[in-house]
Short mmCIF file of C-alpha atoms and ligand atoms in Angstrom, two decimals:
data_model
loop_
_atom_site.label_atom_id
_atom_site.label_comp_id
_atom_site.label_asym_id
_atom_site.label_seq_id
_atom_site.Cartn_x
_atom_site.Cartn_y
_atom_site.Cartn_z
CA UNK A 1 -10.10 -23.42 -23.97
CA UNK A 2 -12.87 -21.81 -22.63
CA UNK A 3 -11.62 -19.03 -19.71
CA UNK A 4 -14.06 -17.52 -17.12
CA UNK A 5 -15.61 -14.14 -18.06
CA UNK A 6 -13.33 -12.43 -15.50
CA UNK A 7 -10.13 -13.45 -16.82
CA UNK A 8 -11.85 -11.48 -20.03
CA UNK A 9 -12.88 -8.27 -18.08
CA UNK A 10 -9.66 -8.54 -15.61
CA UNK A 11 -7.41 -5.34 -16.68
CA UNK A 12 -3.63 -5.90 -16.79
CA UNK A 13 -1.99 -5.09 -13.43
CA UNK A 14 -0.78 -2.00 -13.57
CA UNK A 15 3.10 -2.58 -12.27
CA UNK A 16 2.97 -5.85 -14.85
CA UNK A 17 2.02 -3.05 -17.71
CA UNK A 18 4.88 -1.00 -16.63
CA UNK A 19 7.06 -3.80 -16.05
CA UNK A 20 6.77 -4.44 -19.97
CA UNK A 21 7.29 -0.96 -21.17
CA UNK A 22 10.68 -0.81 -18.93
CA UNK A 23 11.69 -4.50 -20.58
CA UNK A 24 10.85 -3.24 -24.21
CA UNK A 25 13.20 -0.19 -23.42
CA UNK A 26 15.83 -2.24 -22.10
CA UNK A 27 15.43 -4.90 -25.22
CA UNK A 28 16.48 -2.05 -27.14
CA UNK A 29 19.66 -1.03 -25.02
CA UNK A 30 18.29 2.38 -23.31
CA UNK A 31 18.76 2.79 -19.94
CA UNK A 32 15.57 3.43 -18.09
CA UNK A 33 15.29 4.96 -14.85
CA UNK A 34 11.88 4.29 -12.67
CA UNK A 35 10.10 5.79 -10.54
CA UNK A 36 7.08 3.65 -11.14
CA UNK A 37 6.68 0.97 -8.30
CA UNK A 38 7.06 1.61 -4.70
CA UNK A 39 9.99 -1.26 -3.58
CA UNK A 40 12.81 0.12 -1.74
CA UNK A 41 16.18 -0.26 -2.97
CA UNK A 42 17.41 0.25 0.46
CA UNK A 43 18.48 -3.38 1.75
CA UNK A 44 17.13 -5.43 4.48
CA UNK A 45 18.76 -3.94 7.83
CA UNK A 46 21.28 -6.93 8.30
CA UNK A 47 19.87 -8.00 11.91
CA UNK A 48 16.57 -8.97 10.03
CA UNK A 49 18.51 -11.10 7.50
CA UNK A 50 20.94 -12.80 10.41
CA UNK A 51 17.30 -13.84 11.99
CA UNK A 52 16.34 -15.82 8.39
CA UNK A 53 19.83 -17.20 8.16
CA UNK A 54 20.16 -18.65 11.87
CA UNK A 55 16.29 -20.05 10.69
CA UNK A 56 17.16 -21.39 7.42
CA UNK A 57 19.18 -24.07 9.01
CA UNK A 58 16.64 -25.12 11.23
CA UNK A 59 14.63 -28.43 10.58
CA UNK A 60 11.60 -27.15 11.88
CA UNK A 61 11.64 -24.55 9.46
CA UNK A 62 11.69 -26.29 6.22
CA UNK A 63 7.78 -27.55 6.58
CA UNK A 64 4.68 -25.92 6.07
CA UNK A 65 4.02 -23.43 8.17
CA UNK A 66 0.34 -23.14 9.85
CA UNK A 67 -1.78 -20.29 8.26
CA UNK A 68 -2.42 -18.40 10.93
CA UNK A 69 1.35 -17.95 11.37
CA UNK A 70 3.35 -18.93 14.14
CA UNK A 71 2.31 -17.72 17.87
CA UNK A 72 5.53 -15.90 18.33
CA UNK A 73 5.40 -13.73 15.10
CA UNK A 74 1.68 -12.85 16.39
CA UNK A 75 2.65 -12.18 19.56
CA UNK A 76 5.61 -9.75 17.85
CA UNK A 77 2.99 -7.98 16.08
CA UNK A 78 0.96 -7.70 19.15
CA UNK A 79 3.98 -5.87 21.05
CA UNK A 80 4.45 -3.96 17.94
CA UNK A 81 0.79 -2.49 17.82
CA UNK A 82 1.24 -1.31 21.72
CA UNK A 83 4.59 0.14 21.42
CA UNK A 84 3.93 1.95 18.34
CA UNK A 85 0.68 2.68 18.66
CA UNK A 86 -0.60 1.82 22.09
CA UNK A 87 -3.45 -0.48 20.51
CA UNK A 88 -3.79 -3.68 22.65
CA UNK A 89 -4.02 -6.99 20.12
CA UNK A 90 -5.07 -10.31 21.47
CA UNK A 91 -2.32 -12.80 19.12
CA UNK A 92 -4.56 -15.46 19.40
CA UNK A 93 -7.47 -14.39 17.94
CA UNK A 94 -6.83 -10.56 16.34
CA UNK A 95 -3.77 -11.14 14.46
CA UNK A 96 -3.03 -12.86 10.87
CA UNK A 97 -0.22 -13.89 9.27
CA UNK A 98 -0.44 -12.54 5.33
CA UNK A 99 2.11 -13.58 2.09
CA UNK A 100 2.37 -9.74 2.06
CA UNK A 101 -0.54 -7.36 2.24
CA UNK A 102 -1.22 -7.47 -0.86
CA UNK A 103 -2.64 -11.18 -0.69
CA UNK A 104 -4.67 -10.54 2.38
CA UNK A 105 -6.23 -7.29 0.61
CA UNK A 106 -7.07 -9.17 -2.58
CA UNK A 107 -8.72 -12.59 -0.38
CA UNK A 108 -10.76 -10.52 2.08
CA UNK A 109 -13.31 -9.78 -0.63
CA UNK A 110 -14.12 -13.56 -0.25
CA UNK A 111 -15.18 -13.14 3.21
CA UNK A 112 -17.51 -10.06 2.33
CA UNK A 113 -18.75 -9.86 -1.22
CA UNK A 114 -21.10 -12.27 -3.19
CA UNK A 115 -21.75 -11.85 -6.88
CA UNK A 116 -24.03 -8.14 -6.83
CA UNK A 117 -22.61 -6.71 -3.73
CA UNK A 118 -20.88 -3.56 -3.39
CA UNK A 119 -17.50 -2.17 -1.66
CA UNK A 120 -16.88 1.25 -1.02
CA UNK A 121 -13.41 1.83 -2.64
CA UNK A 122 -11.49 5.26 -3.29
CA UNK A 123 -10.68 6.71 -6.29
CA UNK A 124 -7.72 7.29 -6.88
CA UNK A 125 -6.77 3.57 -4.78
CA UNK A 126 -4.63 0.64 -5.26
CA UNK A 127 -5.84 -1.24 -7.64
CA UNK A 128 -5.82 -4.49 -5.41
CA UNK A 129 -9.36 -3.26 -3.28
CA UNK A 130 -11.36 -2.74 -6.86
CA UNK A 131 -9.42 -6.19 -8.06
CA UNK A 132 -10.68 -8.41 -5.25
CA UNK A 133 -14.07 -7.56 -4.96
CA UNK A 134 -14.30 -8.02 -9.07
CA UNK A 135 -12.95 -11.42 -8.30
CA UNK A 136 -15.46 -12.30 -5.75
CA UNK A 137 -18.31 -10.96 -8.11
CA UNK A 138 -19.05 -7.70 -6.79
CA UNK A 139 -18.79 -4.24 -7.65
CA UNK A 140 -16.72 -1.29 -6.59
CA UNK A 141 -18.90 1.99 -5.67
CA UNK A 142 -16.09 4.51 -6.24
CA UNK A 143 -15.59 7.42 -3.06
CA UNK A 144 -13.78 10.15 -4.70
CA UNK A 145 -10.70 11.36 -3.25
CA UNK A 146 -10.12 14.81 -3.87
CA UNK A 147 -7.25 17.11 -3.47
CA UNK A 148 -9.50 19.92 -2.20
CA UNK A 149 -10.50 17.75 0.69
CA UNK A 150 -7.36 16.56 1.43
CA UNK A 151 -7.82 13.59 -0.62
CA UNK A 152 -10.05 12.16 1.66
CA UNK A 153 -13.23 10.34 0.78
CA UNK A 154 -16.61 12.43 2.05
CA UNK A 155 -19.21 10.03 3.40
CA UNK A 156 -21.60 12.15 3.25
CA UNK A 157 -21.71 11.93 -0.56
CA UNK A 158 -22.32 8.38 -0.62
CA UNK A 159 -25.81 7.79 -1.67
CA UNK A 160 -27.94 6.28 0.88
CA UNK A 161 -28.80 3.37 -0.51
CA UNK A 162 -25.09 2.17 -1.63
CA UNK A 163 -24.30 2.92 1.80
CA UNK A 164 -26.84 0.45 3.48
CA UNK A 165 -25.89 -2.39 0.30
CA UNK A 166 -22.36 -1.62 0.79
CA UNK A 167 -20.36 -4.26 2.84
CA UNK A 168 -16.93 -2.86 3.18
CA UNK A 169 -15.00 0.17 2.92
CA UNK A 170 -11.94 0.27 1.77
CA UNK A 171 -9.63 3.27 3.39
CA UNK A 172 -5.55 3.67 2.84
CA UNK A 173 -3.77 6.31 4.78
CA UNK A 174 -0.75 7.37 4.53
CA UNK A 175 -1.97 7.33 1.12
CA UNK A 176 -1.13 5.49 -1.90
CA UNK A 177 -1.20 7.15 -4.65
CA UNK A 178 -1.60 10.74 -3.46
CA UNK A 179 0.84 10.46 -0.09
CA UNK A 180 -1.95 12.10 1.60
CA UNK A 181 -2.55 11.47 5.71
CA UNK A 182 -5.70 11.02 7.61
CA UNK A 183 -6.06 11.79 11.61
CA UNK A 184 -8.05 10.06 14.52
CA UNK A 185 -11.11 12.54 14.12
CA UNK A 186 -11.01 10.89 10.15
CA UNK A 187 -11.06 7.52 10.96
CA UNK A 188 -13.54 7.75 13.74
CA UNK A 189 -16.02 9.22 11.25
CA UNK A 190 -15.00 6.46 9.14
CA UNK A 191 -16.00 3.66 12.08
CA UNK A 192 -19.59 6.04 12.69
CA UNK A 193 -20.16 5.54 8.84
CA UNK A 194 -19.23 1.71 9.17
CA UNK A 195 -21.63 1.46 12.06
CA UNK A 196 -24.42 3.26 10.96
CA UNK A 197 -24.86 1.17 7.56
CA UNK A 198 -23.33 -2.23 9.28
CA UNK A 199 -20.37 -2.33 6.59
CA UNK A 200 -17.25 -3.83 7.70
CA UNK A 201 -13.86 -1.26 7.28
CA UNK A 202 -10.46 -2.50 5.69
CA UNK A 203 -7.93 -0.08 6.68
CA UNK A 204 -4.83 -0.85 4.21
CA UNK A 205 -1.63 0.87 6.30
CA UNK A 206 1.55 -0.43 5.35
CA UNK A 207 3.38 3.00 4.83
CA UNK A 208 2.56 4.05 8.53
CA UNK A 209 6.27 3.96 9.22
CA UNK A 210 7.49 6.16 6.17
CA UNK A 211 7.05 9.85 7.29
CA UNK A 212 9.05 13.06 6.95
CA UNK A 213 9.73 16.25 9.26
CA UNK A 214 9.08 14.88 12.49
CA UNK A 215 5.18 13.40 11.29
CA UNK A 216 3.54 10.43 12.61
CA UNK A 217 0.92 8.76 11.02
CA UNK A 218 -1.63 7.25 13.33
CA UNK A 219 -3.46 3.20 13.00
CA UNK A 220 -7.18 2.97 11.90
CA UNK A 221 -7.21 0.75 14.93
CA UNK A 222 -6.11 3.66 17.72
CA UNK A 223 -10.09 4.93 16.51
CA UNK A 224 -12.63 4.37 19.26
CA UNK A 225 -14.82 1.60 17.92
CA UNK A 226 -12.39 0.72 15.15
CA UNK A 227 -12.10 -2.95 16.33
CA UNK A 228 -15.70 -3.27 16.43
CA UNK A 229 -15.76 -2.83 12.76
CA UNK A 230 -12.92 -3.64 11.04
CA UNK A 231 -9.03 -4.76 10.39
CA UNK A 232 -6.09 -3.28 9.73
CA UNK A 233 -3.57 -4.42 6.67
CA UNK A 234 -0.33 -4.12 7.51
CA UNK A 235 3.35 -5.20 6.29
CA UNK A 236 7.08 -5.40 7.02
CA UNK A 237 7.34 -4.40 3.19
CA UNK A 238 8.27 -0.70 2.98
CA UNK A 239 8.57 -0.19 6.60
CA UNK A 240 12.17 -3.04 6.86
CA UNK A 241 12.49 -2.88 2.83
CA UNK A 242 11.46 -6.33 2.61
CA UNK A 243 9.29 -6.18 -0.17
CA UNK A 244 11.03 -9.34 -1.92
CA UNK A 245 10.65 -11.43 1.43
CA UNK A 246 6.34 -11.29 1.09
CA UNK A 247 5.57 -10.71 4.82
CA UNK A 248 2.15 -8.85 6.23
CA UNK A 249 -0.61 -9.18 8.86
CA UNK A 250 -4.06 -8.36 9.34
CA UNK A 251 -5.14 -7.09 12.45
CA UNK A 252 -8.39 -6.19 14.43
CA UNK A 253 -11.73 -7.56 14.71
CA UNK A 254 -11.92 -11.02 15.43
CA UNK A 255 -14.96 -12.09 13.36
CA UNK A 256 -13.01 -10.88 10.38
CA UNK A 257 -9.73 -12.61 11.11
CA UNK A 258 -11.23 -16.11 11.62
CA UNK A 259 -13.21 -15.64 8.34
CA UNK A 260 -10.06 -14.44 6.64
CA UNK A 261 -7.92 -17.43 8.11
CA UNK A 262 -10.51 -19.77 6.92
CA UNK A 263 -10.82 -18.41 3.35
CA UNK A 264 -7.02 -18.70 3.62
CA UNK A 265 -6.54 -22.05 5.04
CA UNK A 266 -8.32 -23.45 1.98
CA UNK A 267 -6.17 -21.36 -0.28
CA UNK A 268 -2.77 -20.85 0.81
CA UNK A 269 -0.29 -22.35 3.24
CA UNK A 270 0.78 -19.61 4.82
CA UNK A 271 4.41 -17.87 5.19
CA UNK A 272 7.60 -19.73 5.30
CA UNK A 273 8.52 -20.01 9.06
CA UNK A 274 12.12 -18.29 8.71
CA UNK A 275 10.29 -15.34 6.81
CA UNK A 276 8.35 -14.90 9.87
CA UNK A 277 11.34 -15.15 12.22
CA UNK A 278 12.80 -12.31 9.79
CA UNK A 279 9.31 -10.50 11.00
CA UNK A 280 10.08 -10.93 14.27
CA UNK A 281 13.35 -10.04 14.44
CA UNK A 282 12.54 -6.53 12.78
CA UNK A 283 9.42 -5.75 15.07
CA UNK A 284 11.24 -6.59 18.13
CA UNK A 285 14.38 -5.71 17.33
CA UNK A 286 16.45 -1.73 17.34
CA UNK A 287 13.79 0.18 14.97
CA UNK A 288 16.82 3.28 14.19
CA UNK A 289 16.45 1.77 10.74
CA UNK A 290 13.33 3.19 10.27
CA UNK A 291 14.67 6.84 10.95
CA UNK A 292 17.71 6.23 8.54
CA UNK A 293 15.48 5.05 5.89
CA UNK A 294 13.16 8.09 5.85
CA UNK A 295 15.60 10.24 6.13
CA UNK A 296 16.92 9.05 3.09
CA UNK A 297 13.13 9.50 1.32
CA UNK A 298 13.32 12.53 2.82
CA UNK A 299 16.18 13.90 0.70
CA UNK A 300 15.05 12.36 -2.39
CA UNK A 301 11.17 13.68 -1.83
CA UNK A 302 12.61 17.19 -1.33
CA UNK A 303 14.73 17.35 -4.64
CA UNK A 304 11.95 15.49 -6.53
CA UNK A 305 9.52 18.21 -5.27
CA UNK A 306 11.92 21.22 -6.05
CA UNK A 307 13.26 19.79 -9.44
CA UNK A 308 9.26 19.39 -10.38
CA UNK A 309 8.47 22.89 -8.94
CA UNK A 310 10.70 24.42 -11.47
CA UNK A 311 9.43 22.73 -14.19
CA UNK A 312 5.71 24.18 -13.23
CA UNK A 313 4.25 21.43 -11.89
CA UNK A 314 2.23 22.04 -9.01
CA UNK A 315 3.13 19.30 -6.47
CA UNK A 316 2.35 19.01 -2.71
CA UNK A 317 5.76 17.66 -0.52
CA UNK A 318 3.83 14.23 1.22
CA UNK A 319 4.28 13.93 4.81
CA UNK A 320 4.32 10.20 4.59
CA UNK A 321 4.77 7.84 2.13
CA UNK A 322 6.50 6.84 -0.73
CA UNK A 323 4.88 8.77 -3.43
CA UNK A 324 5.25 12.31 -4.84
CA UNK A 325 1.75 13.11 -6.65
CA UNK A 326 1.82 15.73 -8.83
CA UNK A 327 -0.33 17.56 -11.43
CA UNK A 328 0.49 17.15 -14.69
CA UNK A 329 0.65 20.12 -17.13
CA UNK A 330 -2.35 21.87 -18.27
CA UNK A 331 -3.67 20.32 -21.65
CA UNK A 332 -1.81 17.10 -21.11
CA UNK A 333 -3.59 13.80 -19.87
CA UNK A 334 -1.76 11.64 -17.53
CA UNK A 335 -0.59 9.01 -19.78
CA UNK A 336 0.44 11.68 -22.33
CA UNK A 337 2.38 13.09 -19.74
CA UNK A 338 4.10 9.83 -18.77
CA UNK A 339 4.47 8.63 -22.14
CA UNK A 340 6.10 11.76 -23.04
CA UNK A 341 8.74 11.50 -19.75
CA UNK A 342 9.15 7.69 -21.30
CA UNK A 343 10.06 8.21 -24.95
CA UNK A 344 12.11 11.37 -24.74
CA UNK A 345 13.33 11.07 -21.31
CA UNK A 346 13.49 7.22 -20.83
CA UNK A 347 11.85 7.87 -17.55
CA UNK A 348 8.79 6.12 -15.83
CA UNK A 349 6.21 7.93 -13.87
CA UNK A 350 2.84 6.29 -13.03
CA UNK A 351 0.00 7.75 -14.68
CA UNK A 352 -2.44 8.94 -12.25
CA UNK A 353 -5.64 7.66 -14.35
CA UNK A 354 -4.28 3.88 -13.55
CA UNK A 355 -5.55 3.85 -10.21
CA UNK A 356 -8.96 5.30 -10.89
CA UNK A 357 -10.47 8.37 -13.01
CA UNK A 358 -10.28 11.04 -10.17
CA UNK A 359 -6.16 10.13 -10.94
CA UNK A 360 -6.63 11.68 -14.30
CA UNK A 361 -4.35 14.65 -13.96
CA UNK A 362 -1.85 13.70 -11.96
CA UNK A 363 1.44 11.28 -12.15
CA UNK A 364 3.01 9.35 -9.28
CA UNK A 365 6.36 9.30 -8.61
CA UNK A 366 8.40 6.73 -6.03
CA UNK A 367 11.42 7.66 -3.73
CA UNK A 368 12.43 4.07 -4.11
CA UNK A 369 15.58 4.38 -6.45
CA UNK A 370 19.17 5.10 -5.89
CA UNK A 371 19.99 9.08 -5.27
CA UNK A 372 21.96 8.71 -8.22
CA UNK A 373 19.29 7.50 -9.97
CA UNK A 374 16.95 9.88 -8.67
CA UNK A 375 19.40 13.01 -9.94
CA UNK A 376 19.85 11.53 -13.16
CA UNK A 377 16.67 11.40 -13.62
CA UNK A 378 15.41 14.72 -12.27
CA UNK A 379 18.00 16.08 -15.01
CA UNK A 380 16.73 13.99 -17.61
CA UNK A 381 12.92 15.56 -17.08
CA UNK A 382 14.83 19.16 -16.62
CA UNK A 383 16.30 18.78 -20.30
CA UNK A 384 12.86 18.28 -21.56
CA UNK A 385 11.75 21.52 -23.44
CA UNK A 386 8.81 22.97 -22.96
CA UNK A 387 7.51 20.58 -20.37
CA UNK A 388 5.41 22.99 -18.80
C1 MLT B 401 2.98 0.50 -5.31
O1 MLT B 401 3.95 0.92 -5.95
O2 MLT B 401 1.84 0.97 -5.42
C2 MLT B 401 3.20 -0.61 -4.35
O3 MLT B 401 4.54 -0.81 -4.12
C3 MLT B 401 2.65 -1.86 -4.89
C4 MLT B 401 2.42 -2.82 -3.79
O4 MLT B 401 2.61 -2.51 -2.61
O5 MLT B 401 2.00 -3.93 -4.13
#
């Protein structure tokens, strides 16, 4: 067999690597407790799942569904973009169906990048934005996110010349990995930027729901100009805990969407009509869930910020998202660090370095596991001597 070079250069994916550690663990009878990927163990709210079992039954249901997804799950985004953020969508023509963000994030590279070109992507990122562009034969200029600027990427220290050969800039706030926010004046420098060198933005947003103390996080597309030059990734993932279901949309500039449904269309066939009735039903429907749930992440971010604290980490309480991102200890490297919390602890961070160099230094931890499990393993990491 003769595979394609980039099936050859193609790095594991991260979550599949840690996937395997946790299975080898569990092969050999020791209980592992994660706080590598971000998936809620919180259950769908039950109104959302009485929507997909009412639409399981129905006939019209059980085909394919079109790509674009069906008017009335556009139309439940578009209601959801003004409510929550008071950003006017036309259905028709500025909203997407995706199988989850994640699928939408990796295909938009098609629309944008032929072999040579460049994306502008942040480092530390999810690895999907570097993935995608690889795919479609580019390259990923890397914007370095760092902690002393709020992990936000400076513009100003892009050279000029990537900047005019760039074709899309990838951005992700609330943050993912370092839990970091960004404000309106951020993302309108963002859209100057975009215009000024005619690159096209990809805002990636799907933890714009999961905040703490009274926070909320703001849509790339609220920035004046944004839908001139770019879209918005979103999901029902972390914001209904429907990870498992595969549910997203891409919003915003028109251009974009129709080039993204058309890469699509040849691709995919879109997302199983009583998943997108589940969508609807949890835009449109009593959105008290979404309080509950964070204050749930709430408690768990505070004790896994105090419990790491008093180890002598130094560690940053998020104001949104999912993620704890904390510095490792000095004269340890990330995966030392989370190989270390692994063997003697059977516990699974994410090392900062997998999700770019400028993560060196720093592991990720998710609020998505039981509180039990969160305790258990907070006391697990305490036992550890010398940690610090
Ligand atoms: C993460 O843990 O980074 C995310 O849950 C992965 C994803 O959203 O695909």
């Amino acid at each position: 067999m003769k595979f394609a070079d980039r099936i050859e250069q193609l790095p594991p994916y991260l979550f599949a690597q840690i996937s395997k550690k946790v299975a080898a663990k569990k092969a050999q009878g020791i209980d592992v407790i994660s706080f590598g990927i971000g998936d809620p163990d919180l259950p769908t709210p039950r109104h959302i799942l009485d929507a997909l079992i009412e639409a399981a039954a129905e006939p019209a249901n059980h085909r394919y569904p079109e790509t674009e997804g069906l008017p009335e799950f556009r139309e439940a985004v578009a209601r959801w973009y003004e409510r929550r953020f008071g950003v006017s969508l036309d259905p028709a023509k500025e909203v997407l169906s995706l199988i989850g963000s994640k699928e939408g994030i990796g295909h938009v590279a098609l629309c944008f990048i032929d072999p040579g070109d460049v994306a502008l992507v942040p480092d530390p990122a999810y690895p999907v934005y570097e993935i995608g562009t690889m795919f479609a034969g580019g390259s990923a200029h890397t914007m370095p996110l760092l902690e002393e600027n709020g992990f936000l990427p400076d513009f100003d220290a892009v050279p000029a010349d990537v900047a005019n050969r760039a074709k899309v800039l990838w951005l992700n706030y609330p943050n993912n990995p370092t839990g970091a926010v960004a404000d309106i004046d951020f993302f309108e420098r963002a859209v100057h930027f975009a215009k000024r060198h005619d690159i096209a933005v990809c805002h990636d947003g799907p933890y714009s729901e999961v905040a703490y103390n009274e926070y909320v996080p703001v849509s790339f597309m609220q920035a004046a100009g944004a839908m001139d030059v770019g879209v918005e990734f979103h999901s029902l993932s972390k914001s209904y805990n429907m990870t498992g279901w595969r549910i997203g949309m891409c919003v915003g500039n028109p251009r974009i969407i129709d080039a993204l449904m058309r890469v699509k269309s040849n691709l995919d066939s879109g997302v199983s009509q009583a998943i997108q009735r589940m969508a609807i039903a949890a835009l449109d429907g009593p959105q008290d869930c979404i309080a509950e749930h964070n204050a749930i992440y709430q408690r768990r971010r505070d004790r896994v910020v105090e419990a790491l604290r008093k180890l002598g980490l130094k560690v940053t309480p998020p104001k949104a998202s999912l993620y704890v991102w904390a510095k490792v200890p000095d004269g340890m490297t990330s995966a030392q660090f989370a190989e270390r919390l692994l063997d003697e602890a059977a516990v699974i961070v994410t090392p900062g370095n997998g999700y770019g160099p400028h993560g060196e230094g720093y592991v990720r931890l998710s609020l998505t596991l039981p509180d039990e499990r969160v305790d258990e393993g907070l006391r697990r990491i305490a036992a550890l001597p010398a940690l610090a």
